[in-house]
Amino acid sequence: DAGVTQSPTHLIKTRGQHVTLRCSPISGHKSVSWYQQVLGQGPQFIFQYYEKEERGRGNFPDRFSARQFPNYSSELNVNALLLGDSALYLCASSLDRPSHIANYGYTFGSGTRLTVV
Amino acid sequence: RKEVEQDPGPFNVPEGATVAFNCTYSNSASQSFFWYRQDCRKEPKLLMSVYSSGNEDGRFTAQLNRASQYISLLIRDSKLSDSATYLCVVNGISFNKFYFGSGTKLNVKP
């Protein structure tokens, strides 16, 4: 079985541009969460989606948006890129049953490394 | 105050040593606790969940102290392959949001 897949793996953008990152969860997982990890820091929660609905949002500006599709894959969009948006963007997949998350946590994809110049 | 705080390290230990990491959390209502391991420029991978009664997985032992709001990870008989950053993870008010510490870096030397 494929794990969580993210694309692209690396990306270089210039300030002010827009970027779309993509994630496919583990087969059978209905929930996708997005995290941002800046170098030297732990991942920071951005969004969680389940059944195409936003279930949670972290402390990120409105330039960040996301959506989930009927096949449970997800996109993270970032507008008007800033230098500070340079980070590893991680997608996490789960069954989203509370008992499952409580016991097993999330499975992460290998991430998209975004560099804004 | 950050939701989860860890000593960043690095912890430099020789092979075979025992090393312990602590992590404190601010939300007393948190219910789920985990340790993740992250290798350089890789994604975090779940090392173990932390249960109220404490739990062990081979050389790794995790403990939870709800009264003092901290969790710990003990690694016995350290191996070179244990060198990584260890992230403490705590859920927020709902299971939809998890908070990560900044990580503790471990270097195991020959």
Coordinates of C-alpha atoms in Angstrom, one line a residue:
Chain A
D1 CA 0.0 0.0 0.0
A2 CA 1.2 3.5 -0.8
G3 CA 1.7 5.8 2.1
V4 CA 0.9 9.5 2.1
T5 CA 2.1 11.0 -1.1
Q6 CA 2.9 14.6 -1.6
S7 CA 3.8 16.6 -4.7
P8 CA 6.0 18.3 -5.7
T9 CA 8.9 17.3 -3.5
H10 CA 10.7 20.5 -4.0
L11 CA 9.6 23.9 -5.3
I12 CA 11.2 27.3 -5.7
K13 CA 9.0 30.4 -6.0
T14 CA 9.5 34.1 -6.0
R15 CA 7.9 36.5 -3.6
G16 CA 4.3 37.4 -4.5
Q17 CA 3.7 34.3 -6.4
H18 CA 1.0 31.6 -5.7
V19 CA 1.7 28.0 -4.9
T20 CA -0.4 24.8 -4.8
L21 CA 0.7 21.7 -2.9
R22 CA -0.9 18.4 -3.3
C23 CA -1.5 15.4 -1.0
S24 CA -3.0 12.0 -1.3
P25 CA -3.8 10.2 1.9
I26 CA -3.3 6.5 2.7
S27 CA -6.0 4.5 1.1
G28 CA -9.0 4.4 3.3
H29 CA -8.0 7.4 5.3
K30 CA -10.5 10.2 5.1
S31 CA -8.8 13.0 7.0
V32 CA -5.9 15.1 5.8
S33 CA -4.0 17.7 7.9
W34 CA -1.4 20.2 6.8
Y35 CA 1.6 21.3 8.8
Q36 CA 4.3 23.8 8.2
Q37 CA 7.8 23.1 9.5
V38 CA 10.3 25.9 9.5
L39 CA 13.9 24.9 9.8
G40 CA 14.8 24.3 13.4
Q41 CA 11.2 24.2 14.6
G42 CA 8.6 21.6 15.1
P43 CA 5.7 21.3 12.7
Q44 CA 2.9 23.9 13.1
F45 CA -0.7 23.0 12.4
I46 CA -2.3 24.8 9.4
F47 CA -5.5 22.9 8.6
Q48 CA -7.4 19.7 9.0
Y49 CA -10.0 18.5 6.5
Y50 CA -12.4 15.6 6.7
E51 CA -15.1 14.7 4.2
K52 CA -14.3 17.8 2.3
E53 CA -15.0 20.1 5.3
E54 CA -12.6 22.1 7.3
R55 CA -12.4 20.7 10.8
G56 CA -9.6 22.8 12.2
R57 CA -7.5 25.8 11.4
G58 CA -4.2 27.0 12.9
N59 CA -3.0 30.5 13.4
F60 CA -2.1 31.2 9.8
P61 CA -3.1 34.2 7.6
D62 CA -5.9 34.1 5.1
R63 CA -3.2 33.8 2.3
F64 CA -3.3 30.1 3.3
S65 CA -6.3 28.0 2.1
A66 CA -7.0 24.4 1.4
R67 CA -9.6 22.0 0.1
Q68 CA -10.3 18.3 0.1
F69 CA -11.7 16.4 -2.9
P70 CA -14.2 13.6 -3.0
N71 CA -11.4 11.1 -3.3
Y72 CA -10.0 12.5 0.0
S73 CA -6.9 14.1 -1.7
S74 CA -6.2 17.6 -0.7
E75 CA -4.6 20.8 -1.9
L76 CA -2.9 23.6 0.1
N77 CA -2.8 27.0 -1.6
V78 CA -0.7 29.9 -0.5
N79 CA -1.1 33.3 -2.1
A80 CA 1.2 36.3 -2.2
L81 CA 4.2 34.3 -1.0
L82 CA 6.6 35.8 1.5
L83 CA 10.2 34.8 2.2
G84 CA 9.0 33.5 5.6
D85 CA 6.8 31.0 3.9
S86 CA 9.9 29.0 3.0
A87 CA 9.5 25.7 4.9
L88 CA 8.8 22.0 4.7
Y89 CA 5.0 21.5 4.2
L90 CA 3.8 18.2 5.6
C91 CA 0.6 16.4 4.9
A92 CA -0.7 14.0 7.6
S93 CA -3.3 11.3 7.0
S94 CA -5.6 9.6 9.5
L95 CA -8.8 7.6 9.7
D96 CA -10.2 10.5 11.8
R97 CA -11.9 8.2 14.3
P98 CA -11.0 9.9 17.7
S99 CA -10.0 6.5 19.1
H100 CA -7.7 5.9 16.2
I101 CA -6.0 9.3 16.4
A102 CA -5.7 9.0 20.1
N103 CA -3.9 5.7 19.9
Y104 CA -2.0 5.9 16.6
G105 CA -1.4 9.5 15.8
Y106 CA -0.9 10.6 12.3
T107 CA 1.2 9.3 9.3
F108 CA 3.1 12.0 7.5
G109 CA 4.1 12.3 3.9
S110 CA 7.6 13.1 3.0
G111 CA 6.7 16.7 2.5
T112 CA 7.1 19.5 0.0
R113 CA 10.1 21.7 0.5
L114 CA 9.2 25.2 -0.6
T115 CA 11.8 27.9 -1.0
V116 CA 10.7 31.5 -1.6
V117 CA 13.3 33.8 -3.1
Chain B
R1 CA 3.6 30.3 26.6
K2 CA 4.1 27.6 24.0
E3 CA 1.7 24.6 24.0
V4 CA 4.6 22.1 24.1
E5 CA 8.1 22.8 25.2
Q6 CA 11.2 20.7 24.9
D7 CA 14.9 21.1 25.6
P8 CA 16.4 21.6 22.1
G9 CA 19.7 19.8 23.1
P10 CA 21.8 18.6 21.4
F11 CA 22.3 15.6 23.7
N12 CA 25.7 14.1 22.8
V13 CA 26.0 10.6 24.2
P14 CA 28.2 7.6 23.6
E15 CA 26.9 4.3 22.3
G16 CA 25.3 2.2 25.0
A17 CA 24.4 5.2 27.1
T18 CA 20.9 5.8 28.6
V19 CA 19.4 9.1 27.8
A20 CA 16.1 10.8 28.8
F21 CA 14.1 13.6 27.3
N22 CA 11.4 15.6 28.9
C23 CA 8.6 17.6 27.4
T24 CA 6.1 19.9 29.2
Y25 CA 2.6 20.8 27.9
S26 CA 0.3 23.7 28.8
N27 CA -3.2 22.3 28.2
S28 CA -4.3 20.2 31.1
A29 CA -7.2 18.9 29.0
S30 CA -4.9 17.2 26.5
Q31 CA -5.6 13.5 26.1
S32 CA -3.2 12.1 23.5
F33 CA 0.5 12.2 23.7
F34 CA 3.2 10.9 21.3
W35 CA 6.8 10.8 20.6
Y36 CA 7.9 11.2 16.9
R37 CA 11.3 10.8 15.5
Q38 CA 12.6 13.0 12.7
D39 CA 15.8 12.3 10.7
C40 CA 17.5 15.2 9.0
R41 CA 15.5 16.6 6.1
K42 CA 12.9 13.8 6.5
E43 CA 9.3 13.7 7.6
P44 CA 8.4 12.9 11.3
K45 CA 7.7 9.3 12.0
L46 CA 5.7 8.0 14.9
L47 CA 8.0 6.4 17.5
M48 CA 5.4 5.6 20.2
S49 CA 2.2 6.7 21.8
V50 CA 2.4 7.6 25.5
Y51 CA -0.2 6.0 27.7
S52 CA -1.2 7.1 31.2
S53 CA 0.3 4.0 32.8
G54 CA 3.5 4.4 30.9
N55 CA 4.6 2.1 28.2
E56 CA 7.7 0.4 26.8
D57 CA 8.8 -0.7 23.3
G58 CA 12.1 -2.4 23.4
R59 CA 14.8 0.0 24.4
F60 CA 12.3 2.9 24.6
T61 CA 10.1 3.8 27.6
A62 CA 7.6 6.6 27.6
Q63 CA 6.0 8.1 30.8
L64 CA 3.2 10.5 31.4
N65 CA 2.8 12.7 34.4
R66 CA -0.5 14.5 34.3
A67 CA -0.1 16.3 37.6
S68 CA 3.0 18.0 36.4
Q69 CA 2.0 18.1 32.8
Y70 CA 5.0 16.5 31.3
I71 CA 6.0 13.4 29.3
S72 CA 9.3 11.7 29.1
L73 CA 11.2 9.4 26.8
L74 CA 13.9 7.1 28.0
I75 CA 16.3 5.4 25.5
R76 CA 18.4 2.6 26.9
D77 CA 21.5 1.2 25.3
S78 CA 21.7 4.0 22.7
K79 CA 22.7 3.0 19.1
L80 CA 24.3 5.1 16.4
S81 CA 21.0 4.8 14.5
D82 CA 19.1 6.5 17.3
S83 CA 20.7 9.8 16.3
A84 CA 17.8 12.0 15.2
T85 CA 15.5 14.8 16.5
Y86 CA 12.8 13.6 18.9
L87 CA 9.5 15.5 18.8
C88 CA 7.0 15.6 21.6
V89 CA 3.4 15.8 20.4
V90 CA 0.3 16.6 22.3
N91 CA -3.3 17.0 21.1
G92 CA -5.2 20.2 21.6
I93 CA -8.7 20.6 22.8
S94 CA -10.0 18.5 20.0
F95 CA -8.3 15.6 18.2
N96 CA -8.2 17.7 15.1
K97 CA -5.2 19.6 16.2
F98 CA -1.8 18.4 17.4
Y99 CA 0.9 20.5 18.9
F100 CA 4.5 19.7 18.3
G101 CA 7.5 20.7 20.4
S102 CA 10.5 22.1 18.7
G103 CA 12.3 18.8 19.1
T104 CA 15.3 17.5 21.0
K105 CA 18.4 16.6 19.0
L106 CA 20.2 13.4 19.9
N107 CA 23.7 12.6 18.7
V108 CA 25.0 9.1 19.6
K109 CA 28.7 8.9 19.1
P110 CA 30.9 5.7 18.6

